[in-house]
Amino acid sequence: MSTRMYGSLARIADFKNSNFDVTKLDRSAWATGDYVEGEVIGTPSRLYRIEDRTGHMIQVEPGDWVIGALGQRAATLEGVGGWADITADGHMHALTSAALIGYYTSYSTLFPEPMELVYRGHLCRDGKKVCMRDFAMRSDTHAFNVPTLLLFGSSMSAGKTTTGRRVCKELDRAGMYIIGAKLTGAGRYRDILSYLKNGAREIYDFVDGGLPSTVVPEQDFREAIRPLLNHINERKPDLLVVEAGASPIEPYNGEALVDELGDNIVCTVLCASDPYSVVGVQQAFGVTPDLVTGPATTTSAAVDLVRKLTGLKGINILDPDMKQPFRDFLFDKLKIAR
């Protein structure tokens, strides 16, 4: 008997005890955010793991059934693909461990083979497909005026989540009510879950807005994110720590996010892969960050080069000796009483 696994993109839904039907639908009825089920096939690699609805990683094997959501991914270091690329015979990939479902059209040779699945059908109730937007946050109003610290990167895997965790920890110790949010990227729960474990009192991401990833038309992104921002506004935190996945100039709606946050941004931290990428982001995005972190600050030579190229301050937050300078930066920039 096959084991049914729920990816973390299903965490906003009310699925339990298979309270749905699995029905194959004509391709013309498919859309981003549809919940689907696939049967695991292929030869397992270390990527044959699913992040469940609590953020735990679960090993899967051929014959298991995985529930995820149709979506798109455009990762510079891993792979590119989407649900529209799924083959006519229903051959699919898990684009992320959260069970973002699509088919890779471009994939890094540095990574193991991705998890393969075959389409079993859409999750349906009363003859209608079940979608992420059915469980998304809703709001009749749109208000947002929460002071916001924005973390953005030169690419994926540039240290944004690591930096965000440190920010949450330092500000929680200062007695502040912090909310953490990841508002662009591809769905993966454990990134933002780590904020909760490091001082954020509440966490949210674009999945709460009904999106499997933010590779969607700009208007769709804005309509999904506004109720979420409105909800955060109603919670009245002292500060919102926002992580923008990938980089702001990739197709994840980073620029739209910055526009939605507007003048509420009181601090920007760029997590960069190397000193020269700091220059690239500045020139391409037109934003001068208040601080640089990430691999671009790994050594004193790297920090010196960042300053020489851009005039910006860099701090290696992984260096124990730099905890106090980072704390001083946050307190000074956010005007926190000592």
Coordinates of C-alpha atoms in Angstrom, one line a residue:
M1 CA 0.0 0.0 0.0
S2 CA 1.3 3.4 -0.9
T3 CA 2.2 6.0 1.7
R4 CA 0.7 9.5 1.2
M5 CA 3.0 12.4 2.0
Y6 CA 1.9 16.0 2.3
G7 CA 4.5 18.6 1.3
S8 CA 4.7 21.8 3.3
L9 CA 2.9 23.8 0.6
A10 CA -0.2 22.0 1.9
R11 CA 0.2 23.4 5.5
I12 CA -2.4 26.1 4.9
A13 CA -5.0 23.6 3.8
D14 CA -7.4 21.5 5.9
F15 CA -6.4 18.1 4.4
K16 CA -6.8 15.2 6.8
N17 CA -7.8 11.6 6.5
S18 CA -7.9 11.9 2.7
N19 CA -10.9 14.3 2.8
F20 CA -10.7 14.8 -1.0
D21 CA -10.9 12.9 -4.2
V22 CA -7.9 12.5 -6.6
T23 CA -9.1 13.1 -10.2
K24 CA -7.2 13.5 -13.4
L25 CA -8.1 16.8 -15.1
D26 CA -7.5 18.0 -18.7
R27 CA -4.4 20.1 -19.0
S28 CA -6.6 23.1 -19.9
A29 CA -7.9 23.1 -16.3
W30 CA -4.5 23.3 -14.7
A31 CA -3.2 26.5 -13.0
T32 CA -0.6 27.7 -10.6
G33 CA -1.4 26.8 -7.0
D34 CA -3.5 23.7 -7.8
Y35 CA -3.1 20.9 -5.3
V36 CA -2.0 17.7 -7.1
E37 CA -0.8 14.3 -6.2
G38 CA 2.1 12.4 -7.9
E39 CA 3.5 8.9 -7.4
V40 CA 7.2 8.8 -6.8
I41 CA 9.2 7.0 -9.5
G42 CA 12.8 6.8 -10.6
T43 CA 16.0 6.0 -8.8
P44 CA 16.2 7.7 -5.4
S45 CA 18.9 10.3 -4.8
R46 CA 19.5 12.4 -1.7
L47 CA 16.8 14.8 -3.0
Y48 CA 14.1 12.1 -2.5
R49 CA 12.9 13.8 0.6
I50 CA 9.8 15.9 1.3
E51 CA 9.5 18.7 3.8
D52 CA 6.2 17.9 5.6
R53 CA 3.7 20.4 7.0
T54 CA 5.6 20.9 10.2
G55 CA 8.9 21.5 8.4
H56 CA 10.4 18.1 9.1
M57 CA 12.2 16.3 6.3
I58 CA 10.8 12.9 5.4
Q59 CA 12.4 10.3 3.1
V60 CA 10.3 9.0 0.2
E61 CA 10.7 6.1 -2.1
P62 CA 9.2 4.9 -5.4
G63 CA 5.5 4.0 -4.9
D64 CA 4.8 6.7 -2.3
W65 CA 2.3 9.4 -3.1
V66 CA 3.2 13.1 -2.7
I67 CA 0.8 16.0 -2.5
G68 CA 2.1 19.3 -3.6
A69 CA 1.1 22.4 -5.6
L70 CA 1.7 23.3 -9.2
G71 CA 4.1 26.2 -9.6
Q72 CA 7.2 27.7 -11.2
R73 CA 10.9 28.0 -10.1
A74 CA 13.7 30.0 -11.6
A75 CA 16.7 29.2 -9.4
T76 CA 20.1 30.5 -10.7
L77 CA 22.1 27.8 -8.8
E78 CA 19.8 24.8 -9.0
G79 CA 17.1 24.5 -11.6
V80 CA 14.4 26.2 -13.7
G81 CA 11.0 24.8 -14.6
G82 CA 7.3 24.9 -14.0
W83 CA 4.0 23.1 -14.2
A84 CA 3.5 24.1 -17.9
D85 CA 6.5 22.0 -18.7
I86 CA 5.1 18.8 -17.3
T87 CA 5.2 16.2 -20.1
A88 CA 2.2 14.8 -21.9
D89 CA 2.6 11.5 -20.1
G90 CA 2.4 13.3 -16.7
H91 CA 6.2 13.0 -15.9
M92 CA 6.9 15.6 -13.1
H93 CA 9.6 16.8 -10.7
A94 CA 9.5 18.0 -7.2
L95 CA 11.1 21.5 -7.8
T96 CA 11.6 22.0 -4.1
S97 CA 11.4 19.7 -1.0
A98 CA 8.1 21.6 -0.1
A99 CA 6.6 19.7 -3.1
L100 CA 6.5 22.6 -5.6
I101 CA 5.4 20.5 -8.6
G102 CA 6.6 21.1 -12.2
Y103 CA 9.1 19.8 -14.6
Y104 CA 12.7 21.0 -14.9
T105 CA 13.8 22.3 -18.2
S106 CA 17.3 23.4 -17.0
Y107 CA 19.1 21.8 -14.1
S108 CA 22.5 22.2 -12.5
T109 CA 24.9 19.3 -13.1
L110 CA 26.4 19.9 -9.7
F111 CA 23.2 18.5 -8.0
P112 CA 21.9 15.0 -7.7
E113 CA 19.0 13.9 -9.9
P114 CA 15.7 15.6 -8.7
M115 CA 12.8 13.6 -7.4
E116 CA 10.6 12.2 -10.3
L117 CA 6.9 11.7 -10.0
V118 CA 4.0 10.8 -12.3
Y119 CA 0.8 12.7 -12.2
R120 CA -2.0 10.9 -10.4
G121 CA -4.5 13.7 -10.4
H122 CA -5.8 16.9 -8.9
L123 CA -7.2 17.0 -5.4
C124 CA -11.0 17.7 -5.8
R125 CA -14.0 18.2 -3.6
D126 CA -17.6 18.1 -5.0
G127 CA -16.1 17.9 -8.5
K128 CA -14.1 21.1 -8.1
K129 CA -10.3 21.2 -7.9
V130 CA -8.8 22.4 -4.6
C131 CA -6.3 25.3 -4.8
M132 CA -3.9 27.1 -2.5
R133 CA -5.9 30.3 -2.9
D134 CA -8.9 28.5 -1.3
F135 CA -7.0 28.8 2.0
A136 CA -5.2 32.1 1.5
M137 CA -5.4 35.0 3.8
R138 CA -8.2 37.5 2.8
S139 CA -8.7 41.1 3.7
D140 CA -11.2 43.8 2.6
T141 CA -8.7 46.5 3.5
H142 CA -5.1 47.2 2.8
A143 CA -3.0 49.0 5.4
F144 CA 0.7 48.6 6.2
N145 CA 2.9 50.9 8.3
V146 CA 5.1 48.5 10.2
P147 CA 8.9 49.4 10.5
T148 CA 10.6 46.9 8.3
L149 CA 14.1 45.5 8.0
L150 CA 14.6 44.1 4.5
L151 CA 17.1 41.3 3.8
F152 CA 17.9 40.8 0.1
G153 CA 20.7 38.9 -1.7
S154 CA 22.9 38.8 -4.7
S155 CA 21.6 35.3 -5.4
M156 CA 20.1 32.3 -3.6
S157 CA 22.3 30.8 -0.9
A158 CA 23.9 34.1 -0.1
G159 CA 23.2 34.0 3.7
K160 CA 19.9 35.8 3.9
T161 CA 18.2 33.3 6.3
T162 CA 21.3 33.0 8.4
T163 CA 21.4 36.8 8.8
G164 CA 17.7 37.0 9.4
R165 CA 18.0 34.5 12.3
R166 CA 20.7 36.6 13.9
V167 CA 18.7 39.8 13.5
C168 CA 15.7 38.1 15.2
K169 CA 17.8 36.8 18.0
E170 CA 19.5 40.1 18.8
L171 CA 16.2 42.1 18.7
D172 CA 14.3 39.5 20.7
R173 CA 17.0 39.8 23.4
A174 CA 16.4 43.6 23.3
G175 CA 12.8 42.9 24.2
M176 CA 11.2 43.8 20.9
Y177 CA 8.1 42.1 19.4
I178 CA 9.5 40.8 16.1
I179 CA 7.6 39.2 13.2
G180 CA 9.6 37.3 10.5
A181 CA 8.4 36.9 7.0
K182 CA 9.7 35.5 3.7
L183 CA 7.8 37.3 1.0
T184 CA 9.5 36.2 -2.2
G185 CA 11.1 33.0 -3.4
A186 CA 10.1 29.3 -3.8
G187 CA 8.1 27.6 -1.0
R188 CA 10.2 26.0 1.7
Y189 CA 9.0 26.2 5.3
R190 CA 12.1 25.5 7.3
D191 CA 13.8 28.8 6.2
I192 CA 11.2 31.0 7.9
L193 CA 10.6 28.4 10.7
S194 CA 14.1 29.0 11.8
Y195 CA 13.2 32.6 12.5
L196 CA 10.6 31.4 15.0
K197 CA 13.2 29.3 16.7
N198 CA 15.5 32.4 17.0
G199 CA 13.2 35.0 18.6
A200 CA 10.5 36.0 16.1
R201 CA 7.1 35.6 17.8
E202 CA 5.2 35.0 14.6
I203 CA 6.2 34.0 11.1
Y204 CA 4.6 34.2 7.7
D205 CA 5.4 33.7 4.1
F206 CA 3.9 34.0 0.6
V207 CA 2.4 30.5 1.1
D208 CA 0.0 32.1 3.6
G209 CA -1.1 34.4 0.7
G210 CA -1.8 31.3 -1.5
L211 CA 1.3 31.2 -3.6
P212 CA 3.5 28.2 -4.1
S213 CA 6.3 30.5 -5.3
T214 CA 6.5 34.1 -6.3
V215 CA 7.3 33.4 -10.0
V216 CA 3.9 34.7 -11.0
P217 CA 2.6 37.7 -12.8
E218 CA 3.2 40.9 -10.8
Q219 CA -0.4 41.7 -10.2
D220 CA -1.1 38.2 -8.9
F221 CA 1.8 38.7 -6.5
R222 CA 0.6 42.0 -5.3
E223 CA -3.0 40.7 -4.8
A224 CA -1.7 37.8 -2.7
I225 CA 0.8 39.7 -0.6
R226 CA -1.4 42.7 0.4
P227 CA -3.8 40.7 2.7
L228 CA -0.7 39.2 4.4
L229 CA 0.8 42.6 5.0
N230 CA -2.5 43.9 6.3
H231 CA -2.6 41.0 8.7
I232 CA 0.9 41.7 9.9
N233 CA -0.1 45.4 10.3
E234 CA -2.9 44.4 12.6
R235 CA -0.6 42.4 14.8
K236 CA 1.3 45.7 15.5
P237 CA 4.9 44.3 15.9
D238 CA 7.8 46.6 16.8
L239 CA 9.6 45.4 13.6
L240 CA 9.0 43.2 10.7
V241 CA 12.1 41.3 9.4
V242 CA 11.5 40.5 5.7
E243 CA 13.5 38.1 3.7
A244 CA 13.3 38.5 0.0
G245 CA 14.3 35.1 -1.6
A246 CA 16.8 34.9 -4.4
S247 CA 17.9 38.4 -5.7
P248 CA 15.7 41.4 -6.4
I249 CA 16.3 41.3 -10.1
E250 CA 15.3 37.7 -10.6
P251 CA 11.7 36.8 -11.7
Y252 CA 10.4 36.5 -8.1
N253 CA 8.8 39.9 -7.9
G254 CA 11.5 41.4 -5.7
E255 CA 11.0 44.9 -7.1
A256 CA 7.2 44.7 -6.5
L257 CA 7.8 43.6 -2.9
V258 CA 10.0 46.7 -2.3
D259 CA 7.3 48.9 -3.8
E260 CA 4.7 47.3 -1.5
L261 CA 6.8 47.8 1.6
G262 CA 7.5 51.4 0.5
D263 CA 8.7 53.9 3.1
N264 CA 8.3 51.5 5.9
I265 CA 11.7 50.0 5.1
V266 CA 14.0 51.4 7.8
C267 CA 17.0 49.2 7.2
T268 CA 18.4 47.2 4.3
V269 CA 20.9 44.4 4.5
L270 CA 22.5 42.9 1.4
C271 CA 23.6 39.3 1.7
A272 CA 26.2 38.9 -1.1
S273 CA 28.1 35.9 -2.5
D274 CA 31.2 37.9 -3.2
P275 CA 32.4 41.6 -3.1
Y276 CA 31.9 42.2 -6.8
S277 CA 28.3 41.0 -6.6
V278 CA 27.6 43.9 -4.2
V279 CA 28.5 46.2 -7.1
G280 CA 26.3 44.3 -9.5
V281 CA 23.2 44.5 -7.2
Q282 CA 23.7 48.2 -6.6
Q283 CA 24.0 49.0 -10.3
A284 CA 21.2 46.7 -11.4
F285 CA 18.7 47.4 -8.6
G286 CA 19.6 50.9 -7.7
V287 CA 19.6 50.3 -4.0
T288 CA 22.4 51.1 -1.6
P289 CA 22.2 48.8 1.5
D290 CA 23.0 49.9 5.0
L291 CA 25.1 46.8 5.6
V292 CA 26.7 43.9 3.7
T293 CA 26.8 40.3 5.1
G294 CA 27.2 36.8 3.7
P295 CA 30.1 35.1 1.9
A296 CA 31.2 38.5 0.7
T297 CA 32.4 39.3 4.2
T298 CA 34.0 35.9 5.1
T299 CA 37.5 37.4 5.6
S300 CA 39.0 40.8 6.4
A301 CA 40.3 40.9 2.8
A302 CA 36.7 40.5 1.6
V303 CA 35.4 43.2 3.9
D304 CA 38.1 45.5 2.8
L305 CA 37.3 44.9 -0.9
V306 CA 33.6 45.5 -0.3
R307 CA 34.5 48.9 1.3
K308 CA 37.0 49.7 -1.5
L309 CA 34.5 48.9 -4.3
T310 CA 31.4 50.4 -2.7
G311 CA 32.2 52.3 0.4
L312 CA 29.8 50.0 2.3
K313 CA 30.4 48.4 5.7
G314 CA 30.6 44.6 5.8
I315 CA 30.2 42.3 8.8
N316 CA 30.8 38.6 9.0
I317 CA 28.0 37.6 11.4
L318 CA 29.4 34.1 11.7
D319 CA 32.5 35.4 13.4
P320 CA 32.0 35.4 17.2
D321 CA 34.1 38.5 17.5
M322 CA 31.7 40.4 15.3
K323 CA 28.6 39.8 17.4
Q324 CA 28.9 43.1 19.2
P325 CA 29.6 45.2 16.1
F326 CA 26.5 43.7 14.5
R327 CA 24.5 44.3 17.6
D328 CA 25.8 47.9 17.6
F329 CA 24.8 48.3 14.0
L330 CA 21.2 47.2 14.6
F331 CA 20.8 49.3 17.7
D332 CA 22.2 52.4 16.0
K333 CA 20.3 52.0 12.8
L334 CA 17.0 51.1 14.5
K335 CA 17.5 53.7 17.2
I336 CA 17.1 51.2 20.0
A337 CA 17.8 52.4 23.5
R338 CA 20.8 50.6 25.2

